[in-house]
XYZ file of C-alpha atoms in Angstrom:
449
model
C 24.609 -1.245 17.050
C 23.080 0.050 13.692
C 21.285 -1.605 11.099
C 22.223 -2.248 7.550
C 19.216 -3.355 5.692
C 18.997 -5.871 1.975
C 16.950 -3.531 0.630
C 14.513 -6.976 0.295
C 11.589 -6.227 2.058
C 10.431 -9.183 2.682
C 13.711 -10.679 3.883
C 14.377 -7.672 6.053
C 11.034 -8.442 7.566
C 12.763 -12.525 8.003
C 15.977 -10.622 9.312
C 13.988 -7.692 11.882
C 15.149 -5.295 10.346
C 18.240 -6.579 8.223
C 21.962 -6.977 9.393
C 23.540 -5.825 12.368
C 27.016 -3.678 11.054
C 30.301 -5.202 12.547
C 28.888 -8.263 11.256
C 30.178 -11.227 9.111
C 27.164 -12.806 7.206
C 27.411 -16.667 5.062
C 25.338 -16.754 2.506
C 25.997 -20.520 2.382
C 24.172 -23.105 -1.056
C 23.804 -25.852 -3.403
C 24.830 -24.194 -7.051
C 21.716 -23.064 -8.530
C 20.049 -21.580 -5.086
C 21.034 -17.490 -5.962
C 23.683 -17.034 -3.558
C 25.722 -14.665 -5.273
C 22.036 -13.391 -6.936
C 20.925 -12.436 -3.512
C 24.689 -10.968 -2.037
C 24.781 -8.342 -5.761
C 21.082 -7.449 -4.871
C 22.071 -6.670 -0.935
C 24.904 -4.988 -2.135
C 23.404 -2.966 -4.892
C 20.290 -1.651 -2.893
C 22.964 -0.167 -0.272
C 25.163 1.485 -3.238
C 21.699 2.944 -4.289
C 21.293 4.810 -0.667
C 24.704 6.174 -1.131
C 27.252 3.286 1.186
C 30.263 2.543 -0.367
C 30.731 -0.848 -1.287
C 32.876 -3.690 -2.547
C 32.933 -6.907 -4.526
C 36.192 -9.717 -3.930
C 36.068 -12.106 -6.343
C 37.464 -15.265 -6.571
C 35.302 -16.696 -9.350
C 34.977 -14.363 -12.140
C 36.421 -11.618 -13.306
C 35.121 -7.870 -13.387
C 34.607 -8.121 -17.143
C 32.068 -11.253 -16.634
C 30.990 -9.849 -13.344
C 29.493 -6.517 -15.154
C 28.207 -8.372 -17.585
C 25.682 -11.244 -15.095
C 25.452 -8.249 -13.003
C 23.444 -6.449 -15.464
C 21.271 -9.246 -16.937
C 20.373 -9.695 -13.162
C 19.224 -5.610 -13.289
C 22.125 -4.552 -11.494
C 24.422 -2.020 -13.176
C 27.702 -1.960 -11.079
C 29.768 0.065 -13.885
C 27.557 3.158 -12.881
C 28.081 2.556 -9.132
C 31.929 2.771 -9.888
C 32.014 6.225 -11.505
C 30.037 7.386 -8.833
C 32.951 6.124 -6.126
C 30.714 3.838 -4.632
C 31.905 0.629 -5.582
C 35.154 -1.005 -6.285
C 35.194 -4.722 -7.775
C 38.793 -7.042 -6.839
C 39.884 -9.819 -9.145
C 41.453 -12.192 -7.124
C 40.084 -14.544 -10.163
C 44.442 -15.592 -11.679
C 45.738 -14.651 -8.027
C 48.639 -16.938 -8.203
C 49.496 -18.861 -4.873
C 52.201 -17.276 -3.393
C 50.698 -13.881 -3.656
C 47.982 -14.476 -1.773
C 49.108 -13.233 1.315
C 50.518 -10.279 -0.318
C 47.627 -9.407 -1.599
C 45.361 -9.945 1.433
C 47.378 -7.664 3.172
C 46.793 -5.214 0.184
C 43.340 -5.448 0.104
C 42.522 -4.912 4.067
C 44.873 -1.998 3.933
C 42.663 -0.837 0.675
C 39.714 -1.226 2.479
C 40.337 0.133 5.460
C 41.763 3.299 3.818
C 38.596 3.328 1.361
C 36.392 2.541 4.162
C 33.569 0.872 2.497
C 30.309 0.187 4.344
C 29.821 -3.502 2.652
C 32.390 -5.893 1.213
C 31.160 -9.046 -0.036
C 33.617 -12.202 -0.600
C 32.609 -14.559 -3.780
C 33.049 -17.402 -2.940
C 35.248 -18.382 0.567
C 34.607 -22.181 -0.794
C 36.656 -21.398 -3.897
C 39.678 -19.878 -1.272
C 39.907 -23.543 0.443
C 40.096 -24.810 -2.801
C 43.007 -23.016 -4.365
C 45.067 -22.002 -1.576
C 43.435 -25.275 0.820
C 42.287 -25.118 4.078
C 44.464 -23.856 6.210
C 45.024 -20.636 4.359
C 41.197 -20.352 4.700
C 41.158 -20.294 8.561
C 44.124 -17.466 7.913
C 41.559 -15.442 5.519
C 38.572 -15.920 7.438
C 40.158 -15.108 10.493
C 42.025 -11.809 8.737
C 39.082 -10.553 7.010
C 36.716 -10.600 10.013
C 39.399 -9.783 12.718
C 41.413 -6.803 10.783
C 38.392 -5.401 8.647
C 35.051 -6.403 10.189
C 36.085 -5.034 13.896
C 38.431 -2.015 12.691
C 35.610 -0.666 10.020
C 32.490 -1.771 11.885
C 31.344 -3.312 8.328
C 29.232 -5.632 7.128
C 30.962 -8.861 5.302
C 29.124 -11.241 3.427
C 30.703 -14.504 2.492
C 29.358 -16.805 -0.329
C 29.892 -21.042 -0.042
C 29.380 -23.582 -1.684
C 27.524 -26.637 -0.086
C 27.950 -29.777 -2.327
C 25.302 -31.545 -3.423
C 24.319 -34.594 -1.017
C 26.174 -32.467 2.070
C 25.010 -30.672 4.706
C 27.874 -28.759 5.681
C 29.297 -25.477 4.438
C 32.516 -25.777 1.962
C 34.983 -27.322 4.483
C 33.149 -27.047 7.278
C 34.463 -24.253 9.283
C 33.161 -21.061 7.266
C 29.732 -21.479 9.287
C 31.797 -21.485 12.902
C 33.477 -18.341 12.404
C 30.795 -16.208 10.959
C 27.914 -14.088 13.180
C 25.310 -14.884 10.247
C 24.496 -17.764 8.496
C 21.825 -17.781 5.712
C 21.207 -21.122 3.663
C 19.531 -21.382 0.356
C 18.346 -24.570 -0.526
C 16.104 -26.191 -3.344
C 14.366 -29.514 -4.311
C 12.565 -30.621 -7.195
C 9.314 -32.677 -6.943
C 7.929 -33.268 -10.363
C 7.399 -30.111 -12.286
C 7.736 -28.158 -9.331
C 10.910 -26.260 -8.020
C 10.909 -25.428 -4.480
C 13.099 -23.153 -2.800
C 13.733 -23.113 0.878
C 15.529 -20.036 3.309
C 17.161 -20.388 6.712
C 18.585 -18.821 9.328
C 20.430 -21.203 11.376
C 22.703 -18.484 13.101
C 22.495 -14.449 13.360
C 23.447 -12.802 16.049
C 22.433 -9.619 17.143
C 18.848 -10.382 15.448
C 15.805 -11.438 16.834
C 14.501 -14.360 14.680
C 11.116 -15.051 15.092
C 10.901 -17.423 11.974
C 13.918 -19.634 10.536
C 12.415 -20.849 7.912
C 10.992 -19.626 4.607
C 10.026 -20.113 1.053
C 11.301 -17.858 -1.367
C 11.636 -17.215 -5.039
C 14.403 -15.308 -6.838
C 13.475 -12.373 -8.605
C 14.487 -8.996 -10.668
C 15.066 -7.348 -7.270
C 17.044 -10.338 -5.510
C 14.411 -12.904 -3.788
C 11.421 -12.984 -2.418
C 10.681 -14.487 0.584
C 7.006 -14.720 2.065
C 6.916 -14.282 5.243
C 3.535 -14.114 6.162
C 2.592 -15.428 9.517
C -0.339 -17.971 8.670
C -2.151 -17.613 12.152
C -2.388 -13.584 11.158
C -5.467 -14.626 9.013
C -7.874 -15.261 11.792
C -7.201 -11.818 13.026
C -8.567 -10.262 10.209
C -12.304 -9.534 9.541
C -14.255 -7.892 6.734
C -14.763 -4.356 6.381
C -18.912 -4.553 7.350
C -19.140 -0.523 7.126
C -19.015 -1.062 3.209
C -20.658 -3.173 0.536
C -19.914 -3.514 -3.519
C -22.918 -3.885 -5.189
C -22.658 -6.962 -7.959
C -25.270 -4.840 -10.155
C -27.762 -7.144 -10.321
C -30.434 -6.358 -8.079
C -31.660 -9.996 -6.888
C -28.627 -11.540 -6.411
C -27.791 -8.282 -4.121
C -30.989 -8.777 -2.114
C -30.191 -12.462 -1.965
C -26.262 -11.566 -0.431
C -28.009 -8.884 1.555
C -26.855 -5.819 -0.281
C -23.893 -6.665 -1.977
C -20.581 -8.328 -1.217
C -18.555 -6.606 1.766
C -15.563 -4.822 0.972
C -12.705 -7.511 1.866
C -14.623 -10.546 1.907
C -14.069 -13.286 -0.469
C -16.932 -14.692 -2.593
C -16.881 -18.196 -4.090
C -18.644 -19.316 -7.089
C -18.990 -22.783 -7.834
C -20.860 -25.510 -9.811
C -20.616 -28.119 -12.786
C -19.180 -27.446 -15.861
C -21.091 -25.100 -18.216
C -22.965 -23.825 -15.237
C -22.139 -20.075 -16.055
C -19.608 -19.138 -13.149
C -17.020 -17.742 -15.648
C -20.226 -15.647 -16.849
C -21.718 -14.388 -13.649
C -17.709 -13.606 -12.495
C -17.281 -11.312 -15.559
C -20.930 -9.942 -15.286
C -20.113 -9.304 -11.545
C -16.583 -7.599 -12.713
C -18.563 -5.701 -15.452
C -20.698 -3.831 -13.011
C -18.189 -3.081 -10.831
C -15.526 -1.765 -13.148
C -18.596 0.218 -14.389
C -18.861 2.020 -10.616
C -15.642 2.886 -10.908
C -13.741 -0.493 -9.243
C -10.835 -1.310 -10.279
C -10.781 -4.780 -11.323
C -8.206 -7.567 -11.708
C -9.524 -10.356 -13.612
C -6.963 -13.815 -13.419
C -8.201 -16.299 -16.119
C -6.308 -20.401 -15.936
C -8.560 -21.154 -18.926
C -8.770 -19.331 -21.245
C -6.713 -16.699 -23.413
C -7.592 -12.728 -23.002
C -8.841 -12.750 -26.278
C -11.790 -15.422 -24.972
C -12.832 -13.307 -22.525
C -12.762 -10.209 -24.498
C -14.987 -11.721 -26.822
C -17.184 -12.939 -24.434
C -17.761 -9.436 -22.972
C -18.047 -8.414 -26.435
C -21.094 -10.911 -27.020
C -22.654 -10.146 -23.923
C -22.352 -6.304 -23.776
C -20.593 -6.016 -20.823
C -18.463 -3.094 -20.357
C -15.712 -1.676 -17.939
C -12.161 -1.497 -17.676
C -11.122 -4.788 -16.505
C -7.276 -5.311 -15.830
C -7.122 -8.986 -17.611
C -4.302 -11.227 -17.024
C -4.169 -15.185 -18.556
C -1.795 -17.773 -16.703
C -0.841 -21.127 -18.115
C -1.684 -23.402 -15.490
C 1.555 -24.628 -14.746
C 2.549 -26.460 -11.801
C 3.529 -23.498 -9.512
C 4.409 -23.733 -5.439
C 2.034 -21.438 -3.132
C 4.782 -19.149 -3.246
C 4.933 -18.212 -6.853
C 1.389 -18.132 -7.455
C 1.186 -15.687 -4.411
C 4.087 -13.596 -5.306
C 2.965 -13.027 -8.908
C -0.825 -12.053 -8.041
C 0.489 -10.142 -5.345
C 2.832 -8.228 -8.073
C -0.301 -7.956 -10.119
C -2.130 -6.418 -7.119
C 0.837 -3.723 -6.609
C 0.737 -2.862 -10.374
C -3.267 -2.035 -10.785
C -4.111 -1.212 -7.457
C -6.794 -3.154 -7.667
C -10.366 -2.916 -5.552
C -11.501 -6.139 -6.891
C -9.774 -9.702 -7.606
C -11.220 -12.779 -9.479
C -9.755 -15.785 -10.347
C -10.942 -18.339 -12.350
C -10.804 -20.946 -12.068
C -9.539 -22.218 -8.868
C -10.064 -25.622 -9.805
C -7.131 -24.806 -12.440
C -4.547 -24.091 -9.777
C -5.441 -26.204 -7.637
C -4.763 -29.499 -10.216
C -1.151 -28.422 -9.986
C -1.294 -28.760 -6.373
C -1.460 -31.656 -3.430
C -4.278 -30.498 -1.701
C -1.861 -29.287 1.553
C -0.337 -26.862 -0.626
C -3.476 -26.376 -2.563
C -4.751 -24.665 0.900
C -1.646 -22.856 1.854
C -1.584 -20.621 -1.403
C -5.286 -19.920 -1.000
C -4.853 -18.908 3.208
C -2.128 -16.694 1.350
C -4.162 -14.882 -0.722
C -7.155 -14.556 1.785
C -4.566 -12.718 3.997
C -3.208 -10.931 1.324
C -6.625 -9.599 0.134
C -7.766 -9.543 3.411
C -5.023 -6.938 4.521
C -6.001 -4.381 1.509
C -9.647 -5.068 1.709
C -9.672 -6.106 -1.613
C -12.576 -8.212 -2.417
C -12.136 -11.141 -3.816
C -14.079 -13.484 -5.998
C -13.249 -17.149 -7.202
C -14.572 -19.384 -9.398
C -14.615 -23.592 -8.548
C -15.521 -26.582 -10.720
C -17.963 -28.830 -8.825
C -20.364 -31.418 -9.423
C -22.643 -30.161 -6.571
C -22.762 -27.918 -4.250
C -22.818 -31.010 -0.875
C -19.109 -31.779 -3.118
C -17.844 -28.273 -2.283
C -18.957 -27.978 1.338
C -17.022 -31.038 1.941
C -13.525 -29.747 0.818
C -10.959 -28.389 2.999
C -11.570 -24.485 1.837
C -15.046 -23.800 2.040
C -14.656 -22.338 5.270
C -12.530 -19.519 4.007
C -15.489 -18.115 2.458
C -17.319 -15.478 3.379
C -19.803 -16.057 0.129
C -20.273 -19.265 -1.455
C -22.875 -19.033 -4.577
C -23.593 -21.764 -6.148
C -25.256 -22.494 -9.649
C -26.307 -25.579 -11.209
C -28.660 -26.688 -13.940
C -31.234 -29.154 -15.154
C -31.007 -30.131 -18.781
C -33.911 -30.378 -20.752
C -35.892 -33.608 -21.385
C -37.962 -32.997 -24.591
C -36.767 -31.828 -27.905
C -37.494 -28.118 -27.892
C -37.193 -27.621 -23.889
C -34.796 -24.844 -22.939
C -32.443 -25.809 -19.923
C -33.336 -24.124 -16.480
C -30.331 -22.605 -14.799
C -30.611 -22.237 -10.756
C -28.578 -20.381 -8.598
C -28.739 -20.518 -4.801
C -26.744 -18.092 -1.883
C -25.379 -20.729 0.238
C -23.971 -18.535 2.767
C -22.826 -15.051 3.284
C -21.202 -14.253 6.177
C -22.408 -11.396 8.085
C -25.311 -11.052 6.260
C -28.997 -12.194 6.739
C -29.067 -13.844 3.113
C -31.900 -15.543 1.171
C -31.214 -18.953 0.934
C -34.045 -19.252 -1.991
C -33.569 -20.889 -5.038
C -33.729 -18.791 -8.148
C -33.656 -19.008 -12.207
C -31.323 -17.621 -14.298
C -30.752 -16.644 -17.762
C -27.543 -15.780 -20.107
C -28.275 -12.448 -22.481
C -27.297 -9.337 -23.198
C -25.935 -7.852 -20.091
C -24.769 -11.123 -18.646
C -26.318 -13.471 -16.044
C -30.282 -12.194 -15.409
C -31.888 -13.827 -12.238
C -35.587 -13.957 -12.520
């Protein structure tokens, strides 16, 4: 049996491999959830690799269908002058027609032959024409068009609010597929959940998912968390953070892949050694991607500005808005694709993770550690502490490969300068100096003595 995939990577990764043809798929939903935002962008992708395709719709008509179609990025009226797509308004399909025109529309189809026809919404069938004429269309559609064409249906319902089940209840039973989309709200947060309750033909290894709907349909992540501890760093090559002592103190500069933390009390200069580390290795050629929660790119321009530092440094300023794992993830991961970066820093930390509970405050940093880990990007953070026996105790400090940590002593006499220290706490597969140095801010950045 062949394969017809969404054209979602990540969901076709969910699905191994996408759907099985011959198949009826549900894409079942509370209003809201991008049920009919996913089935355009399934549909769509296909038309784009040259299967013929079509849209039955009992809730809008073609004019208004265009029309969402293409603020969603999806330009159907194109598809149709190429003979790939035909849309049916069964929107004003009075009630005694509707077996007419059912057994219009399979004998369209099946002369057509379309690869994918997708049915908006089977929920709003029981409604008009009730319940029993819904077991007749279900049972029609799949029986005379999904068997004789060997194509792939997929059926949009409606799940009211406060119910589990599917419309009336018997869409689910009849179908091969079922996908739900589900969301909840908790606080400022939006959370948005995929299942897979039933698909046959597939092997499932994972039901569930988080996702996010996007340009190009949704995004599910589906990365396996236990995949982390299969990963190492890349030991056969080391960036150099361009200043000499703190590379002696690391043991020749940060490994390619690893992931560095910097932390320490506010107005310890992490947000200055990050850049001055970025800096140098833009400078060698790196390129960088530089995530700022707080401040604007403006700030940091000018504070490269003041401190000389050079190098093309992709820059990129997030609100700190309550976000799940999943967005965050998804957009840095975007950001990644985009700049092909060698290098990522973020900073702070602390700012993401004060939109977080501290469970999902380590999921979205086990994501990125994967996802960095994976491209052997090297990644640096920066982390608001009040000392470094404060950081060691919180749930993430073993992710690190690198943990630096600065601090300071302010001064006690009028005139006194403050010191700044900065120590290598560890550095994984290295034999680092744990020796406490000085440090100064100046032209060129952060200068250990």
């Amino acid at each position: 049996m062949g394969l017809i995939a969404t054209g979602i990577p990540s969901l076709d990764k969910a699905l191994a491999g996408g759907f099985s043809k011959g198949t009826s798929i549900l894409i079942a939903g509370n209003p809201g959830t991008g049920k009919t935002h996913l089935a355009i962008h399934i549909l769509y992708n296909n038309l784009q690799k040259g299967l013929k395709g079509a849209y039955v719709s009992f809730a809008e008509s073609k004019k208004q269908f265009y029309k969402n179609a293409l603020e969603s990025g999806v330009d159907f009226r194109e598809m149709e002058k190429q003979g790939l797509f035909r849309f049916y308004d069964m929107l004003t399909m009075p009630r005694e027609e509707m077996k007419e025109f059912i057994d219009f529309l399979i004998r369209d189809l099946i002369e057509w032959q379309p690869e994918i026809v997708v049915f908006d919404s089977v929920t709003v069938v029981g409604q008009i024409f009730g319940e029993v004429m819904l077991r007749s269309f279900l049972h029609s559609i799949i029986g005379r068009i999904v068997n004789a064409l060997d194509v792939l249906a997929i059926l949009i319902g409606e799940i009211p609010y406060g119910e589990k089940r599917v419309g009336f209840g018997v869409e689910e039973f009849v179908v091969d597929g079922v996908i739900v989309l589900e969301m909840e709200r908790k606080g400022e947060v939006i959370k948005r959940y995929l299942t897979i309750p039933k698909m046959r033909g597939r092997r499932i290894v994972k039901s569930a998912y988080e996702y996010i709907i996007t340009n190009e349909g949704i995004d599910v992540l589906s990365v396996p968390e236990l995949e982390f501890t299969k990963r190492s760093i890349d030991t056969s090559e080391r960036f150099e953070t361009g200043m000499p002592v703190l590379d002696d103190l690391i043991g020749g500069g940060l490994y390619k892949g690893s992931i560095t933390m910097i932390t320490g009390p506010t107005g310890s200069g992490k947000t200055i050694l990050a850049l001055t580390i970025a800096s140098n290795m833009a400078k060698k050629g790196k390129n960088v991607l530089y995530i700022t929660f707080e401040e604007s790119i403006g700030a940091i321009q000018e504070a490269m500005t003041k401190l000389g530092l050079t190098g093309n440094i992709k820059i990129v300023a997030m609100v700190p808005e309550a976000k799940t794992p999943v967005q965050y993830y998804a957009t840095i991961r975007k950001l990644l694709d985009e700049t092909s970066s060698d290098v990522l820093v973020i900073d702070s930390l602390s700012a993401m993770k004060s939109h977080m509970d501290e469970r999902d405050f380590i999921k979205a940093l086990r994501y990125l550690q994967l996802l960095t880990k994976e491209r052997g990007i090297t990644f640096i953070l920066t982390h608001t502490s009040r000392s470094a026996e404060g950081f060691i105790s919180t749930g993430f400090s073993t992710l690190m490969d690198t943990i630096i940590v600065l601090d300071y002593q302010l001064p006690k006499h009028p005139g006194e300068s403050m010191e700044r220290r900065i120590l290598v706490l560890k550095s994984r597969h290295s034999e680092h100096k744990p020796l406490l140095k000085e440090f100064y801010i100046g032209e060129g950045g952060v200068i250990i003595e």
